[in-house]
Coordinates of C-alpha atoms in Angstrom, one line a residue:
X1 CA 86.3 61.6 23.4
X2 CA 83.8 59.2 24.4
X3 CA 85.8 56.4 22.6
X4 CA 88.3 56.3 25.3
X5 CA 85.7 56.2 27.9
X6 CA 84.0 52.9 29.4
X7 CA 80.9 53.5 28.0
X8 CA 82.3 54.7 24.8
X9 CA 84.0 51.1 24.4
X10 CA 80.8 49.5 24.9
X11 CA 79.0 51.7 22.4
X12 CA 81.6 50.8 19.9
X13 CA 80.3 47.4 19.7
X14 CA 76.7 48.5 18.9
X15 CA 77.2 51.4 16.0
X16 CA 73.5 51.8 15.6
X17 CA 73.3 53.4 19.2
X18 CA 74.7 56.7 20.2
X19 CA 75.2 58.5 23.6
X20 CA 72.6 60.8 24.8
X21 CA 73.2 62.6 28.0
X22 CA 75.4 61.7 31.0
X23 CA 75.1 63.7 34.0
X24 CA 78.3 65.3 35.2
X25 CA 78.1 63.9 38.6
X26 CA 78.3 60.5 36.9
X27 CA 81.2 61.5 34.6
X28 CA 83.3 62.6 37.5
X29 CA 83.0 59.1 39.3
X30 CA 86.3 56.8 38.9
X31 CA 85.7 53.1 39.2
X32 CA 87.7 50.0 38.3
X33 CA 86.4 46.7 36.9
X34 CA 87.7 43.3 36.1
X35 CA 87.0 41.3 33.0
X36 CA 83.3 40.3 33.1
X37 CA 81.4 37.7 31.0
X38 CA 78.3 39.7 31.4
X39 CA 76.3 40.9 28.4
X40 CA 76.7 44.6 27.7
X41 CA 73.1 45.1 28.7
X42 CA 73.5 43.1 31.8
X43 CA 77.0 44.9 32.7
X44 CA 75.1 48.4 32.3
X45 CA 71.9 47.6 34.1
X46 CA 73.6 45.6 36.9
X47 CA 77.2 46.3 37.5
X48 CA 77.4 49.9 36.2
X49 CA 74.1 51.1 37.9
X50 CA 75.1 49.8 41.1
X51 CA 78.8 50.9 41.1
X52 CA 78.2 54.6 39.6
X53 CA 74.8 55.0 41.3
X54 CA 73.2 55.9 38.1
X55 CA 70.1 54.9 35.9
X56 CA 70.4 54.1 32.3
X57 CA 67.7 55.3 30.1
X58 CA 67.4 53.5 26.7
X59 CA 65.5 55.2 23.9
X60 CA 64.6 52.5 21.6
X61 CA 62.9 54.9 19.1
X62 CA 66.0 57.3 18.6
X63 CA 68.6 54.5 19.6
X64 CA 70.2 57.0 21.9
X65 CA 71.3 55.9 25.7
X66 CA 71.4 58.6 28.5
X67 CA 72.7 58.1 32.1
X68 CA 71.6 59.9 35.0
X69 CA 72.6 60.2 38.7
X70 CA 70.2 58.1 40.8
X71 CA 70.7 60.2 43.6
X72 CA 69.3 63.4 41.9
X73 CA 66.9 61.8 39.2
X74 CA 63.7 61.8 41.3
X75 CA 61.7 65.0 40.6
X76 CA 58.1 66.0 41.9
X77 CA 55.2 66.6 39.8
X78 CA 52.4 69.1 40.4
X79 CA 49.8 66.2 40.3
X80 CA 47.7 65.7 43.3
X81 CA 45.7 62.4 43.7
X82 CA 42.9 62.5 46.3
X83 CA 39.6 61.0 47.1
X84 CA 37.9 64.1 45.8
X85 CA 39.3 63.7 42.3
X86 CA 40.4 60.4 41.2
X87 CA 41.2 57.8 44.0
X88 CA 38.7 55.1 44.5
X89 CA 40.5 52.4 46.6
X90 CA 43.9 52.3 48.3
X91 CA 45.7 49.0 49.2
X92 CA 48.9 49.4 51.3
X93 CA 51.7 47.2 51.7
X94 CA 54.6 47.6 54.2
X95 CA 57.9 45.5 53.8
X96 CA 59.5 46.6 57.1
X97 CA 61.5 43.4 57.4
X98 CA 63.9 44.7 54.7
X99 CA 65.1 47.8 57.0
X100 CA 68.7 48.1 57.7
X101 CA 69.9 50.1 60.7
X102 CA 73.8 49.2 60.8
X103 CA 75.8 49.2 57.5
X104 CA 79.4 47.7 57.7
X105 CA 81.5 49.4 54.9
X106 CA 84.2 47.7 53.2
X107 CA 86.7 48.7 50.3
X108 CA 88.4 46.5 47.9
X109 CA 91.5 46.1 50.2
X110 CA 92.3 46.7 53.8
X111 CA 94.0 49.8 53.0
X112 CA 90.6 51.3 51.5
X113 CA 88.5 51.7 54.8
X114 CA 86.2 54.2 56.2
X115 CA 87.8 54.1 59.8
X116 CA 90.0 57.2 59.2
X117 CA 86.9 59.4 58.0
X118 CA 83.9 57.7 59.9
X119 CA 83.5 60.5 62.8
X120 CA 82.3 57.6 65.2
X121 CA 85.2 55.4 64.5
X122 CA 85.3 51.8 63.0
X123 CA 83.8 50.7 59.7
X124 CA 80.1 50.8 60.6
X125 CA 77.5 53.5 60.1
X126 CA 74.1 53.8 61.7
X127 CA 70.6 55.2 60.8
X128 CA 67.9 54.4 63.4
X129 CA 65.3 56.7 61.8
X130 CA 63.0 53.9 60.8
X131 CA 62.3 53.3 64.7
X132 CA 62.7 56.8 66.0
X133 CA 59.2 57.3 67.0
X134 CA 57.0 56.7 70.0
X135 CA 55.7 53.7 68.6
X136 CA 59.1 52.1 69.2
X137 CA 61.1 54.0 71.9
X138 CA 60.6 56.6 74.5
X139 CA 61.2 60.3 73.8
X140 CA 64.3 60.6 75.8
X141 CA 66.0 58.0 73.6
X142 CA 64.8 59.9 70.5
X143 CA 66.0 63.1 71.9
X144 CA 69.3 61.4 72.6
X145 CA 69.5 60.1 68.9
X146 CA 68.8 63.3 67.5
X147 CA 71.6 64.9 69.8
X148 CA 74.1 62.2 68.6
X149 CA 73.2 62.6 65.0
X150 CA 73.5 66.3 65.3
X151 CA 76.9 65.9 66.9
X152 CA 78.1 63.7 64.2
X153 CA 76.9 66.0 61.5
X154 CA 78.8 69.0 63.2
X155 CA 82.0 67.2 63.6
X156 CA 82.2 65.5 60.1
X157 CA 84.1 68.3 58.4
X158 CA 86.4 68.5 61.4
X159 CA 87.0 64.7 61.1
X160 CA 87.8 65.0 57.3
X161 CA 90.3 68.0 58.0
X162 CA 92.0 65.9 60.6
X163 CA 92.2 62.9 58.1
X164 CA 93.5 65.0 55.2
X165 CA 96.3 66.5 57.7
X166 CA 97.2 63.0 58.8
X167 CA 97.6 62.0 55.2
X168 CA 99.5 65.1 54.3
X169 CA 101.8 64.8 57.2
X170 CA 102.5 61.1 56.4
X171 CA 103.4 62.1 52.8
X172 CA 105.9 64.8 54.3
X173 CA 107.4 62.1 56.7
X174 CA 107.9 59.7 53.8
X175 CA 109.7 62.6 51.9
X176 CA 111.8 63.4 55.0
X177 CA 112.8 59.7 55.2
X178 CA 113.9 59.3 51.7
X179 CA 116.1 62.4 52.0
X180 CA 117.6 60.9 55.0
X181 CA 118.4 57.8 53.1
X182 CA 119.8 59.8 50.2
X183 CA 122.1 61.8 52.9
X184 CA 123.3 58.6 54.6
X185 CA 124.4 57.1 51.1
X186 CA 126.1 60.3 50.4
X187 CA 127.9 60.2 53.8
X188 CA 128.9 56.5 53.1
X189 CA 130.3 57.5 49.7
X190 CA 132.5 60.2 51.2
X191 CA 133.7 58.0 54.0
X192 CA 135.0 55.5 51.3
X193 CA 136.4 58.4 49.3
X194 CA 138.2 59.5 52.7
X195 CA 139.6 55.9 52.9
X196 CA 141.1 56.1 49.6
X197 CA 142.5 59.5 50.0
X198 CA 144.2 58.3 53.6
X199 CA 145.6 55.6 51.6
X200 CA 147.0 57.6 48.7
X201 CA 148.4 60.3 51.3
X202 CA 146.0 63.1 49.8
X203 CA 144.9 66.1 51.5
X204 CA 141.6 65.3 53.6
X205 CA 140.6 68.9 54.1
X206 CA 137.9 69.0 51.4
X207 CA 136.3 65.7 52.0
X208 CA 136.3 66.3 55.8
X209 CA 134.4 69.4 55.1
X210 CA 131.9 67.4 53.0
X211 CA 131.5 64.7 55.6
X212 CA 130.9 67.2 58.3
X213 CA 128.3 69.0 56.1
X214 CA 126.7 65.8 55.3
X215 CA 126.5 64.9 59.0
X216 CA 125.1 68.2 60.0
X217 CA 122.5 67.8 57.3
X218 CA 121.6 64.2 58.6
X219 CA 121.2 65.5 62.0
X220 CA 118.8 68.2 61.0
X221 CA 116.9 65.7 58.9
X222 CA 116.6 63.2 61.8
X223 CA 115.3 66.1 63.9
X224 CA 112.9 67.2 61.3
X225 CA 111.5 63.5 61.0
X226 CA 111.2 63.4 64.8
X227 CA 109.4 66.6 64.8
X228 CA 107.0 65.4 62.0
X229 CA 106.3 62.0 63.5
X230 CA 105.2 64.4 66.8
X231 CA 102.8 66.2 64.6
X232 CA 101.3 63.1 63.0
X233 CA 101.0 61.6 66.7
X234 CA 99.3 64.8 67.7
X235 CA 96.7 64.6 64.7
X236 CA 96.0 60.5 65.6
X237 CA 95.4 61.7 69.2
X238 CA 92.9 64.3 67.8
X239 CA 91.3 61.9 65.8
X240 CA 90.9 59.2 68.5
X241 CA 89.7 61.8 70.9
X242 CA 86.9 62.9 68.5
X243 CA 86.0 59.3 67.6
X244 CA 85.8 58.4 71.3
X245 CA 83.6 61.6 71.7
X246 CA 81.2 60.6 69.1
X247 CA 81.4 56.9 69.8
X248 CA 77.9 55.0 70.1
X249 CA 78.8 53.4 73.6
X250 CA 79.7 57.1 74.9
X251 CA 76.5 58.8 73.8
X252 CA 74.0 56.8 75.5
X253 CA 73.2 55.1 78.7
X254 CA 73.3 51.3 79.5
X255 CA 69.7 51.1 79.3
X256 CA 69.4 53.2 76.0
X257 CA 72.0 51.0 74.3
X258 CA 69.9 47.8 75.3
X259 CA 66.8 49.4 73.8
X260 CA 68.8 50.4 70.7
X261 CA 70.2 46.9 70.6
X262 CA 66.7 45.5 69.5
X263 CA 66.9 47.7 66.4
X264 CA 70.2 46.8 65.3
X265 CA 69.8 45.3 62.0
X266 CA 72.9 44.9 60.1
X267 CA 74.3 44.5 56.6
X268 CA 77.6 44.2 55.0
X269 CA 78.5 46.4 52.0
X270 CA 81.6 45.8 50.1
X271 CA 82.6 48.2 47.3
X272 CA 85.1 46.5 44.9
X273 CA 85.4 49.3 42.2
X274 CA 86.9 52.0 44.3
X275 CA 90.6 51.4 44.1
X276 CA 94.1 52.9 45.0
X277 CA 96.5 53.4 41.9
X278 CA 100.3 54.1 42.1
X279 CA 99.8 57.5 40.5
X280 CA 97.4 58.9 43.4
X281 CA 98.9 61.1 46.0
X282 CA 97.5 61.1 49.5
X283 CA 94.8 63.6 48.6
X284 CA 93.6 61.4 45.9
X285 CA 93.3 58.5 48.1
X286 CA 91.7 60.3 50.6
X287 CA 88.8 61.3 47.9
X288 CA 88.5 57.5 47.1
X289 CA 87.8 56.8 50.9
X290 CA 85.5 59.7 51.5
X291 CA 83.6 58.5 48.2
X292 CA 83.4 55.2 49.9
X293 CA 82.1 56.7 53.1
X294 CA 79.5 58.9 51.2
X295 CA 78.3 56.1 49.0
X296 CA 77.8 53.8 52.2
X297 CA 75.8 56.7 53.8
X298 CA 73.7 57.0 50.6
X299 CA 73.2 53.3 50.5
X300 CA 72.1 53.0 54.2
X301 CA 69.7 56.1 53.9
X302 CA 67.8 53.9 51.2
X303 CA 68.3 50.5 53.2
X304 CA 66.9 52.3 56.4
X305 CA 63.5 53.4 54.6
X306 CA 60.7 51.2 55.3
X307 CA 59.6 49.9 51.7
X308 CA 56.0 51.0 51.3
X309 CA 54.1 50.0 48.2
X310 CA 50.7 51.3 47.2
X311 CA 48.2 50.2 44.8
X312 CA 45.5 52.8 43.9
X313 CA 42.4 52.2 41.9
X314 CA 41.5 55.3 40.2
X315 CA 38.9 56.9 37.8
X316 CA 40.6 56.4 34.4
X317 CA 41.7 59.9 33.7
X318 CA 44.2 58.7 31.2
X319 CA 41.5 58.1 28.5
X320 CA 39.7 61.2 29.1
X321 CA 40.6 64.3 27.0
X322 CA 39.8 66.8 29.7
X323 CA 42.4 65.6 32.0
X324 CA 45.2 66.0 29.5
X325 CA 47.5 67.8 31.9
X326 CA 47.4 64.7 34.2
X327 CA 48.0 62.3 31.6
X328 CA 51.1 64.1 30.1
X329 CA 52.6 64.6 33.4
X330 CA 52.0 61.2 34.8
X331 CA 55.4 59.6 34.4
X332 CA 57.2 56.6 35.8
X333 CA 59.8 57.5 38.4
X334 CA 58.3 60.8 39.2
X335 CA 56.9 62.0 42.5
X336 CA 53.0 62.7 42.9
X337 CA 51.3 63.9 46.0
X338 CA 48.9 61.3 47.2
X339 CA 46.2 61.6 49.7
X340 CA 46.8 58.1 51.5
X341 CA 43.9 58.9 54.0
X342 CA 40.9 60.9 53.4
X343 CA 41.5 64.5 54.8
X344 CA 44.6 63.6 57.0
X345 CA 47.5 62.0 55.3
X346 CA 49.2 63.3 52.3
X347 CA 52.6 62.1 51.0
X348 CA 55.0 62.2 48.2
X349 CA 55.1 58.8 46.6
X350 CA 57.1 57.6 43.6
X351 CA 55.3 56.1 40.6
X352 CA 56.5 52.7 39.9
X353 CA 54.0 51.5 37.4
X354 CA 50.3 51.5 36.1
X355 CA 47.9 48.9 34.6
X356 CA 45.5 50.2 32.2
X357 CA 42.7 47.8 31.2
X358 CA 41.0 48.9 27.9
X359 CA 38.3 46.4 28.3
X360 CA 36.6 47.7 31.4
X361 CA 38.5 51.3 31.2
X362 CA 39.9 50.4 34.8
X363 CA 43.3 52.2 35.9
X364 CA 45.5 50.9 38.8
X365 CA 48.5 52.8 39.8
X366 CA 51.5 51.4 41.7
X367 CA 53.5 53.7 44.1
X368 CA 56.3 53.3 46.3
X369 CA 59.1 55.0 48.3
X370 CA 62.0 53.0 46.4
X371 CA 63.0 53.0 42.8
X372 CA 61.4 49.5 41.9
X373 CA 58.4 47.4 42.7
X374 CA 59.1 44.9 45.1
X375 CA 57.9 41.9 43.0
X376 CA 59.6 38.5 43.2
X377 CA 62.0 39.2 40.3
X378 CA 63.1 42.6 41.9
X379 CA 63.6 40.8 45.2
X380 CA 65.6 38.3 43.6
X381 CA 67.9 40.8 41.9
X382 CA 68.4 42.9 44.9
X383 CA 69.4 40.2 47.4
X384 CA 70.8 37.5 45.0
X385 CA 71.8 39.0 41.8
X386 CA 75.3 38.0 41.9
X387 CA 74.9 35.9 38.7
X388 CA 74.6 38.9 36.7
X389 CA 76.9 41.2 38.7
X390 CA 80.6 41.3 39.4
X391 CA 80.6 44.4 41.4
X392 CA 79.5 45.6 44.9
X393 CA 77.3 43.3 47.0
X394 CA 75.0 43.7 50.1
X395 CA 75.3 40.7 52.2
X396 CA 72.4 40.3 54.6
X397 CA 73.6 39.3 57.9
X398 CA 70.8 40.7 59.9
X399 CA 70.7 41.2 63.6
X400 CA 74.2 40.0 64.2
X401 CA 75.8 43.1 65.1
X402 CA 76.5 43.7 69.0
X403 CA 78.7 45.9 71.1
X404 CA 79.8 46.4 74.5
X405 CA 78.0 48.3 77.2
X406 CA 80.2 50.1 79.8
X407 CA 79.5 49.0 83.4
X408 CA 77.6 51.8 85.2
X409 CA 76.0 53.4 82.3

């Protein structure tokens, strides 16, 4: 029943529009929102696209709206642009100053933190891939980074299992403590009853039996609580041991850490739309935290990519009928294989725009490795678009992150 969904409520206000397709991965995501004074369109294109990691596709001809997962939307075509077919001239633009290598991931409250599921501990995640080449660092540091990343990947499942075990045992401990309170209340009631019976000269055999039975149950419950707390302490020690093993300071020499420090460019990401509800058990809460961690990882992957934009002047195949296949498969947002340098450099590049001049029949294609062209408006929206967004933010505090280096390393 779409009328009960968030987007269904939006469409109620626009009866001329209907829902097209919504990816199942987007449907499965749970987010909460405060009241917003944005327009419906701005809410969809800014807040919802960011928080649900999706892309809205408005079909103005049929008045339908479809929603796609931005993490799986991009597909590759069979088109290959080269100097031997259509390419005349290529202009490259690299925007490496936007790279982020360390992302601090924050939840909506102090309770919602990735510290428990982050294999390296803390709430900061790293990606040094933009600088992991001999142009920036030596081979030994590249090898150390690769080994560290492999170790983190191998231990991530184990960390999730530890965290789930920790939450499960904490839930069991809370239940045991609740049972103990109930037993203690029952014992107090029995003692009050015994006092009355003593005053009345009644027989105490039954009440003494109940008191003894309850005291035995209390002792057993206290033993169970102590045992459960010991189990929790063991899990905590295992988590701390694993995080200490994977900590950045323990996987590189002092000199390597000093080199890495040159490439630490930090941003802070705060997600306000992932929340805990009263009905959530520990497993559900862990899912929220793991979603936050996964979203931070996906965001850092995008932010750590050097933004590259390429403008290609082409032979105008769009207006030539013999190249019908090229024209029909040329779609914005799709990946094309592009020969960036004659005979040596071929890469998959996303088509972000094109300019077709009918007067001189010229064709210019715009490619990039991100979803949008980095024009002035997009840059403003990406970095300062808070006026139209009440959801998550990326605060750019570059080159402010630092960490200690152990003596002797």
